[in-house]
């Protein structure tokens, strides 16, 4: 329960589309930029403006010190104002006045001359009632630059006052209200413009990020399909950047993975086949040993028993001893036949017995087999029917074909019942010849037919033992026909069973 609770306490990772992340990042940067601009304007623009005005006032002081001042004949003073000074004062919003040490005006420029003169007198004779409220920005032996608040004008100024030579005082002033208004206007302007930029940029970023993230989304889908072993999907977008290279690498990786997995599956199938083949071979080896042991156990026991009887003279009757010897010879013959058949089958299955393809008359071959088996046919009281108008030529190994026919006829004789008829037929089928051997008797159970061609398989074991069969004959037929690359089989009828095989037609048709 503790582990389960721990798993439940883990928060699922939230998924945020890349397109939204990029859009949120850019819009956030725009908002941050707008905020920073507003903050910098509010905190530092006025100070920056004052520092610049300080430089302007210092320049204006130098210009005033260079004025050409003279005394008139009536005792008054006058000065010539250069056009450059007029222009500079107007552009930089400067008002100034120059007066003698005894309060006589020499020259003034700007509005409120009387107010400037009164303030200058207050500074010159230390009569300023706002003293202590000024903020000194710069001070030298001849002038002072300061920030003041004029209670009469209800405005803040940056001004400079001092002496020109030993006879004159000057006062230069510029208002700060303009910069404060500019800061307010600038911030309002930045706010509205910033909102418009954010809206337009947000729309543009949303469209652009769709173009940027579409290839990435395609790669994401492609990687998911690859993880599900679907290699048909391919990267097809064209972003014109490194994403295309990544997509091409994905395509190559998809092809390589498909090829590798195909090779692995093929190798796995081959390995599986090898394992199954090994298991089948081991099983066949065990079955073979069991079957051989079973087939040899009875004749060996009989040979051993009758041989011991002869040695111990159990019966002194010559006929009994002859019977014992016949049994020993018969069982030895059966064992010899079994061993020979096993050797033949082994050579056929391993392909060590070469197939000598030749053209021969199958009719003559069948008649030769029937002639050699005439005694057995008579013993079984069989009625053999075989009719052929003339020779029928085929292509095959004549010796092995004779063994097939012999096995079929012998098998038919051993399972003959009822009317005891055997019918051998040769039928031409296009480029092939079909040879069949039919015998009357009990049909083979359908469940046993697929196993008839297996080594040591016997439908009726007691009957097979009775005529000395080992269950290898049909396995030899199977091996021979497969070495010929021909067909073979068995077919049940109501009154009997037919075994057949095919050979290539050798008549030249």
XYZ file of C-alpha atoms in Angstrom:
509
model
C 0.000 0.000 0.000
C 2.909 2.380 0.751
C 4.445 1.885 -2.673
C 1.036 2.368 -4.294
C 0.486 5.599 -2.368
C 3.944 6.784 -3.377
C 3.123 6.222 -7.030
C -0.151 8.090 -6.692
C 1.624 11.037 -5.019
C 3.773 11.597 -8.087
C 2.366 14.379 -10.202
C 1.804 13.628 -13.849
C 4.027 15.690 -16.099
C 1.994 18.362 -17.844
C 2.356 18.648 -21.578
C 2.715 22.097 -23.104
C 2.808 22.354 -26.899
C 6.007 23.903 -28.247
C 4.001 26.373 -30.298
C 2.366 27.809 -27.170
C 5.667 27.858 -25.306
C 7.390 29.851 -28.054
C 4.449 32.265 -28.362
C 4.295 32.727 -24.578
C 8.078 33.281 -24.442
C 8.101 35.973 -27.116
C 5.025 37.758 -25.767
C 6.529 37.601 -22.278
C 9.762 39.133 -23.592
C 7.776 41.938 -25.254
C 5.875 42.619 -22.023
C 9.112 42.577 -20.050
C 10.714 44.976 -22.544
C 7.731 47.326 -22.278
C 7.857 47.210 -18.489
C 11.623 47.790 -18.410
C 11.352 50.760 -20.784
C 8.618 52.293 -18.629
C 10.610 51.666 -15.446
C 13.833 53.090 -16.888
C 11.968 56.136 -18.167
C 10.390 56.732 -14.795
C 13.543 56.197 -12.711
C 16.466 57.370 -14.821
C 15.296 59.607 -17.672
C 14.930 62.693 -15.462
C 18.372 62.191 -13.964
C 19.819 61.666 -17.403
C 18.047 64.820 -18.576
C 19.440 66.799 -15.606
C 22.960 65.567 -16.339
C 22.605 66.669 -19.950
C 21.186 70.055 -18.860
C 24.184 70.452 -16.547
C 26.438 70.169 -19.578
C 24.243 72.650 -21.448
C 24.447 75.153 -18.576
C 28.217 74.823 -18.405
C 28.403 75.627 -22.096
C 25.988 78.549 -21.626
C 28.195 79.926 -18.801
C 31.178 79.940 -21.139
C 29.102 81.724 -23.773
C 28.048 84.404 -21.258
C 31.632 84.879 -20.135
C 32.495 85.688 -23.740
C 29.830 88.433 -24.095
C 30.950 91.855 -25.259
C 29.727 94.172 -22.410
C 30.270 97.951 -22.450
C 29.237 101.024 -20.380
C 27.188 103.781 -22.028
C 27.829 107.471 -21.572
C 24.886 107.766 -19.232
C 26.376 105.176 -16.886
C 24.235 102.271 -17.986
C 25.591 98.942 -19.185
C 24.781 97.055 -22.403
C 25.864 93.902 -24.230
C 25.574 92.456 -27.714
C 23.916 89.006 -27.897
C 25.326 86.878 -30.749
C 22.878 85.090 -33.038
C 24.466 81.793 -32.061
C 23.610 82.452 -28.402
C 20.044 83.413 -29.321
C 19.594 80.222 -31.282
C 21.180 77.965 -28.665
C 19.112 79.482 -25.824
C 15.894 79.123 -27.796
C 16.594 75.511 -28.795
C 17.544 74.477 -25.273
C 14.820 76.480 -23.497
C 17.257 78.698 -21.542
C 16.369 81.924 -19.842
C 19.176 84.072 -18.463
C 20.064 87.505 -17.164
C 23.244 89.446 -16.449
C 23.389 92.341 -13.941
C 26.008 94.520 -12.264
C 27.075 94.089 -8.676
C 24.811 96.972 -7.641
C 21.654 95.465 -9.225
C 21.626 97.167 -12.637
C 20.433 94.943 -15.506
C 22.935 94.514 -18.296
C 21.199 92.060 -20.629
C 18.452 89.422 -20.400
C 16.984 86.701 -22.630
C 13.744 84.863 -22.065
C 10.539 85.530 -20.148
C 10.096 86.754 -16.565
C 13.107 89.039 -16.539
C 12.069 90.639 -13.260
C 11.743 87.260 -11.550
C 15.186 86.220 -12.781
C 16.691 89.525 -11.556
C 15.063 89.216 -8.142
C 16.300 85.621 -7.732
C 19.779 86.614 -8.868
C 19.831 89.456 -6.315
C 18.725 87.005 -3.661
C 21.608 84.669 -4.598
C 24.158 87.472 -4.879
C 23.330 89.087 -1.533
C 22.416 85.850 0.227
C 18.758 86.814 0.513
C 17.250 83.564 -0.926
C 14.466 82.287 1.327
C 14.532 78.804 -0.302
C 18.112 78.213 0.672
C 18.536 74.632 1.802
C 16.027 73.351 -0.708
C 18.481 73.431 -3.575
C 20.408 70.399 -4.720
C 23.892 71.341 -5.780
C 24.847 69.546 -8.990
C 28.214 71.190 -9.591
C 30.150 74.005 -7.945
C 33.275 76.018 -8.906
C 34.892 79.260 -7.784
C 32.894 81.298 -10.314
C 29.529 79.530 -10.639
C 27.139 76.993 -9.094
C 24.826 74.613 -10.952
C 21.850 73.482 -8.884
C 18.363 72.007 -8.985
C 15.779 74.236 -7.301
C 12.040 74.427 -6.753
C 10.495 77.848 -7.371
C 7.600 78.285 -4.952
C 6.253 81.274 -6.856
C 6.236 79.593 -10.251
C 5.509 76.220 -8.661
C 8.036 74.615 -10.952
C 11.392 72.870 -10.677
C 14.420 74.232 -12.511
C 18.011 73.515 -13.195
C 19.947 76.748 -12.994
C 23.407 78.169 -12.775
C 24.458 81.445 -11.164
C 27.801 83.061 -10.514
C 30.062 85.968 -11.479
C 31.539 87.253 -14.693
C 34.732 89.011 -13.835
C 34.487 91.258 -10.738
C 31.550 93.449 -11.782
C 28.768 91.197 -13.067
C 26.451 88.444 -11.827
C 24.558 86.014 -14.062
C 21.688 83.520 -13.708
C 20.791 80.883 -16.298
C 17.680 78.758 -15.840
C 15.858 75.893 -17.650
C 12.630 74.233 -16.418
C 12.345 70.525 -15.548
C 8.614 70.365 -16.104
C 9.102 69.694 -19.795
C 11.103 66.525 -19.216
C 8.608 65.236 -16.687
C 5.823 65.816 -19.135
C 7.912 64.118 -21.815
C 8.440 61.107 -19.558
C 4.700 60.843 -18.939
C 3.902 61.201 -22.635
C 6.647 58.758 -23.530
C 5.365 56.164 -21.067
C 1.799 56.538 -22.360
C 3.032 56.300 -25.914
C 5.113 53.210 -25.118
C 2.141 51.629 -23.365
C -0.272 51.992 -26.288
C 2.353 51.224 -28.894
C 3.521 48.271 -26.804
C -0.024 46.868 -26.617
C -0.349 47.191 -30.390
C 3.076 45.595 -30.926
C 2.185 42.738 -28.575
C -1.071 42.053 -30.427
C 0.519 42.209 -33.877
C 3.636 40.337 -32.765
C 1.539 37.739 -30.980
C -0.407 37.048 -34.175
C 2.805 36.975 -36.248
C 4.544 34.731 -33.713
C 1.547 32.368 -33.630
C 1.666 32.055 -37.428
C 5.461 31.735 -37.561
C 5.608 29.203 -34.740
C 3.083 27.090 -36.611
C 5.505 26.961 -39.521
C 8.444 26.278 -37.191
C 6.720 23.634 -35.067
C 4.916 21.791 -37.871
C 8.087 19.852 -38.875
C 8.812 19.166 -35.197
C 5.251 17.906 -34.685
C 5.691 15.714 -37.755
C 8.933 14.333 -36.308
C 7.161 13.671 -33.005
C 4.413 11.725 -34.783
C 7.052 9.925 -36.878
C 8.997 8.874 -33.774
C 5.763 7.577 -32.179
C 4.966 5.505 -35.274
C 8.539 4.179 -35.302
C 8.182 3.176 -31.648
C 5.057 1.226 -32.720
C 7.188 -0.428 -35.477
C 5.301 1.425 -38.228
C 8.018 2.272 -40.742
C 5.772 3.450 -43.595
C 5.595 7.021 -42.269
C 8.256 9.386 -43.632
C 9.305 12.971 -42.900
C 8.080 15.129 -45.806
C 8.080 18.746 -44.534
C 10.674 21.306 -45.634
C 11.687 23.804 -42.962
C 14.897 24.879 -44.725
C 17.052 24.394 -41.627
C 18.590 21.727 -39.384
C 15.147 20.191 -38.783
C 15.210 18.911 -42.385
C 18.531 17.185 -41.675
C 17.008 15.665 -38.552
C 13.998 14.504 -40.587
C 16.246 12.919 -43.232
C 18.169 11.165 -40.466
C 14.827 9.918 -39.098
C 13.939 8.560 -42.546
C 17.290 6.797 -42.849
C 16.962 5.467 -39.315
C 13.446 4.215 -40.124
C 14.725 2.355 -43.205
C 17.683 0.950 -41.290
C 15.478 -0.145 -38.377
C 13.029 -1.782 -40.759
C 15.888 -3.582 -42.502
C 17.485 -4.588 -39.200
C 14.206 -5.826 -37.717
C 13.512 -7.731 -40.940
C 16.950 -9.338 -40.732
C 16.426 -10.128 -37.053
C 13.051 -11.688 -37.768
C 14.536 -13.721 -40.613
C 17.391 -14.805 -38.377
C 14.899 -15.596 -35.630
C 12.797 -17.657 -38.045
C 15.898 -19.522 -39.200
C 16.909 -20.066 -35.592
C 13.411 -21.249 -34.779
C 13.542 -23.620 -37.737
C 16.938 -24.889 -36.619
C 15.623 -25.452 -33.103
C 12.526 -27.208 -34.395
C 14.672 -29.235 -36.771
C 16.993 -30.221 -33.937
C 14.047 -31.150 -31.747
C 12.511 -33.117 -34.612
C 15.813 -34.865 -35.365
C 16.281 -35.738 -31.698
C 12.755 -37.034 -31.548
C 13.231 -39.019 -34.762
C 16.514 -40.416 -33.415
C 14.816 -41.563 -30.228
C 11.908 -43.009 -32.172
C 14.332 -44.677 -34.563
C 16.289 -46.282 -31.751
C 13.084 -47.365 -30.039
C 11.676 -48.810 -33.269
C 14.896 -50.594 -34.232
C 15.206 -51.974 -30.722
C 11.617 -53.122 -30.854
C 12.001 -54.668 -34.320
C 15.214 -56.497 -33.393
C 14.153 -57.555 -29.917
C 11.783 -60.328 -31.028
C 14.026 -61.962 -33.695
C 17.076 -61.736 -31.434
C 15.120 -63.322 -28.600
C 13.927 -66.113 -30.920
C 17.426 -66.684 -32.312
C 18.893 -66.722 -28.815
C 16.178 -69.045 -27.473
C 16.363 -71.615 -30.307
C 20.172 -71.460 -30.376
C 20.281 -72.230 -26.637
C 17.823 -75.068 -27.226
C 20.078 -76.584 -29.886
C 23.124 -76.212 -27.665
C 21.449 -77.905 -24.718
C 19.977 -80.683 -26.927
C 16.482 -79.983 -25.670
C 15.134 -82.160 -28.465
C 17.107 -84.917 -30.118
C 14.475 -85.267 -32.851
C 16.113 -84.371 -36.212
C 12.926 -82.696 -37.399
C 12.823 -80.477 -34.279
C 16.444 -79.473 -34.689
C 15.762 -78.699 -38.341
C 12.783 -76.583 -37.269
C 14.968 -74.733 -34.776
C 17.518 -74.059 -37.492
C 14.809 -72.848 -39.886
C 13.492 -70.418 -37.273
C 16.994 -69.106 -36.595
C 17.668 -68.659 -40.334
C 14.271 -67.027 -40.914
C 14.709 -64.520 -38.074
C 18.294 -63.825 -39.153
C 17.007 -63.213 -42.688
C 14.414 -60.765 -41.316
C 17.087 -58.921 -39.319
C 19.343 -58.840 -42.376
C 16.508 -57.473 -44.504
C 15.714 -54.841 -41.835
C 19.328 -53.689 -41.652
C 19.589 -53.525 -45.459
C 16.360 -51.494 -45.675
C 17.569 -49.120 -42.963
C 20.864 -48.603 -44.759
C 19.035 -47.960 -48.028
C 16.617 -45.508 -46.387
C 19.449 -43.704 -44.612
C 21.350 -43.264 -47.872
C 18.248 -41.970 -49.621
C 17.328 -39.487 -46.859
C 20.863 -38.119 -46.624
C 21.181 -37.862 -50.405
C 24.253 -40.079 -50.511
C 22.620 -42.535 -52.920
C 23.007 -41.012 -56.393
C 20.047 -41.067 -58.763
C 20.938 -42.354 -62.241
C 18.211 -40.973 -64.524
C 17.683 -43.083 -67.633
C 14.959 -43.900 -70.137
C 13.432 -47.378 -69.821
C 10.229 -49.325 -70.401
C 8.106 -49.361 -67.258
C 5.926 -52.163 -68.691
C 8.883 -54.541 -68.929
C 9.965 -53.557 -65.419
C 6.537 -54.360 -63.925
C 6.355 -57.673 -65.732
C 9.818 -58.553 -64.416
C 8.728 -57.782 -60.853
C 5.578 -59.893 -61.211
C 7.611 -62.770 -62.617
C 10.099 -62.652 -59.739
C 7.204 -62.623 -57.236
C 5.254 -65.426 -58.956
C 5.780 -67.930 -56.111
C 4.504 -65.420 -53.539
C 1.524 -64.618 -55.775
C 0.650 -68.295 -55.994
C 1.016 -68.741 -52.231
C -1.430 -65.876 -51.664
C -3.752 -67.254 -54.356
C -3.862 -63.735 -55.797
C -5.450 -62.773 -59.104
C -3.084 -60.219 -60.639
C -4.375 -58.077 -63.520
C -1.899 -56.092 -65.607
C -2.545 -55.151 -69.219
C -0.400 -53.038 -71.513
C -0.667 -52.701 -75.315
C 2.988 -51.887 -75.794
C 6.038 -50.385 -74.124
C 5.670 -47.214 -72.058
C 8.905 -45.317 -71.655
C 9.690 -43.186 -68.616
C 12.618 -41.220 -67.186
C 13.839 -42.395 -63.758
C 16.358 -44.546 -61.919
C 15.361 -48.036 -63.096
C 16.753 -49.878 -60.064
C 14.983 -47.618 -57.560
C 11.759 -47.702 -59.580
C 11.858 -51.497 -59.439
C 12.161 -51.217 -55.645
C 9.085 -48.977 -55.511
C 7.017 -51.377 -57.657
C 8.216 -54.333 -55.596
C 7.220 -52.616 -52.343
C 3.758 -51.712 -53.699
C 3.088 -55.243 -55.033
C 4.471 -56.893 -51.882
C 2.347 -54.582 -49.727
C -0.732 -55.460 -51.825
C -0.090 -59.220 -51.470
C 0.365 -58.940 -47.697
C -2.944 -57.079 -47.262
C -4.986 -59.028 -49.785
C -8.542 -59.947 -48.705
C -11.938 -60.619 -50.174
C -11.743 -61.478 -53.868
C -7.945 -61.397 -53.630
C -7.538 -59.310 -56.735
C -4.584 -57.077 -57.581
C -4.827 -54.620 -60.475
C -1.808 -52.759 -61.840
C -2.521 -49.819 -64.183
C -0.404 -47.440 -66.246
C -2.062 -44.140 -67.272
C -0.574 -41.370 -69.385
C -1.172 -37.831 -68.003
C 0.212 -35.081 -70.252
C 3.987 -35.192 -69.624
C 3.738 -37.800 -66.895
C 2.907 -41.451 -66.427
C 0.850 -42.605 -63.432
C 1.437 -46.141 -62.110
C -1.038 -47.570 -59.579
C -1.330 -50.868 -57.666
C -4.805 -51.750 -56.322
C -5.678 -54.663 -54.036
C -8.992 -55.782 -52.643
C -9.217 -55.684 -48.889
C -10.079 -53.522 -45.894
C -9.631 -49.764 -46.498
C -6.995 -47.987 -44.416
C -8.434 -45.861 -41.581
C -8.323 -42.180 -42.598
C -6.498 -41.268 -39.383
C -3.649 -43.621 -40.315
C -3.123 -42.424 -43.905
C -0.912 -39.356 -43.050
C 1.422 -41.628 -41.020
C 1.780 -44.437 -43.536
C 4.993 -42.957 -44.955
C 6.714 -42.631 -41.569
C 9.401 -45.112 -40.610
C 8.238 -48.124 -38.581
C 4.587 -47.074 -38.702
C 2.238 -50.043 -38.834
C -1.534 -49.952 -39.147
C -1.927 -53.595 -37.975
C 1.187 -54.521 -36.007
C 0.216 -58.147 -35.475
C -0.406 -58.715 -39.173
C 2.769 -56.881 -40.141
C 4.766 -59.100 -37.819
C 3.055 -62.134 -39.273
C 4.406 -61.561 -42.791
C 7.732 -60.199 -41.556
C 7.159 -56.515 -42.318
C 9.157 -53.799 -40.578
C 7.214 -50.672 -41.521
C 10.087 -49.295 -43.624
C 8.941 -50.185 -47.151
C 6.686 -47.152 -47.669
C 9.329 -44.863 -46.102
C 11.749 -46.097 -48.774
C 9.104 -45.378 -51.452
C 8.684 -41.848 -50.072
C 12.459 -41.212 -50.079
C 12.864 -42.557 -53.648
C 9.968 -40.525 -55.069
C 11.163 -37.345 -53.402
C 14.624 -37.926 -54.869
C 12.866 -38.150 -58.286
C 10.839 -34.989 -57.487
C 7.686 -36.940 -58.289
C 4.334 -37.424 -56.608
C 3.045 -40.458 -54.716
C 0.080 -41.351 -52.563
C -2.671 -43.695 -51.451
C -6.418 -43.756 -52.062
C -9.149 -45.755 -50.338
C -12.000 -47.467 -52.166
C -14.996 -49.329 -50.803
C -13.477 -52.689 -51.670
C -9.781 -51.990 -51.309
C -6.772 -49.663 -51.392
C -4.746 -48.140 -54.247
C -1.120 -46.953 -53.975
C 0.253 -44.827 -56.841
C 3.256 -42.793 -58.032
C 4.201 -40.753 -61.095
C 7.229 -40.620 -63.428
C 8.233 -38.306 -66.273
C 7.051 -39.435 -69.672
C 9.933 -40.733 -71.816
C 7.997 -41.267 -75.046
C 9.176 -37.967 -76.513
C 5.633 -36.505 -76.748
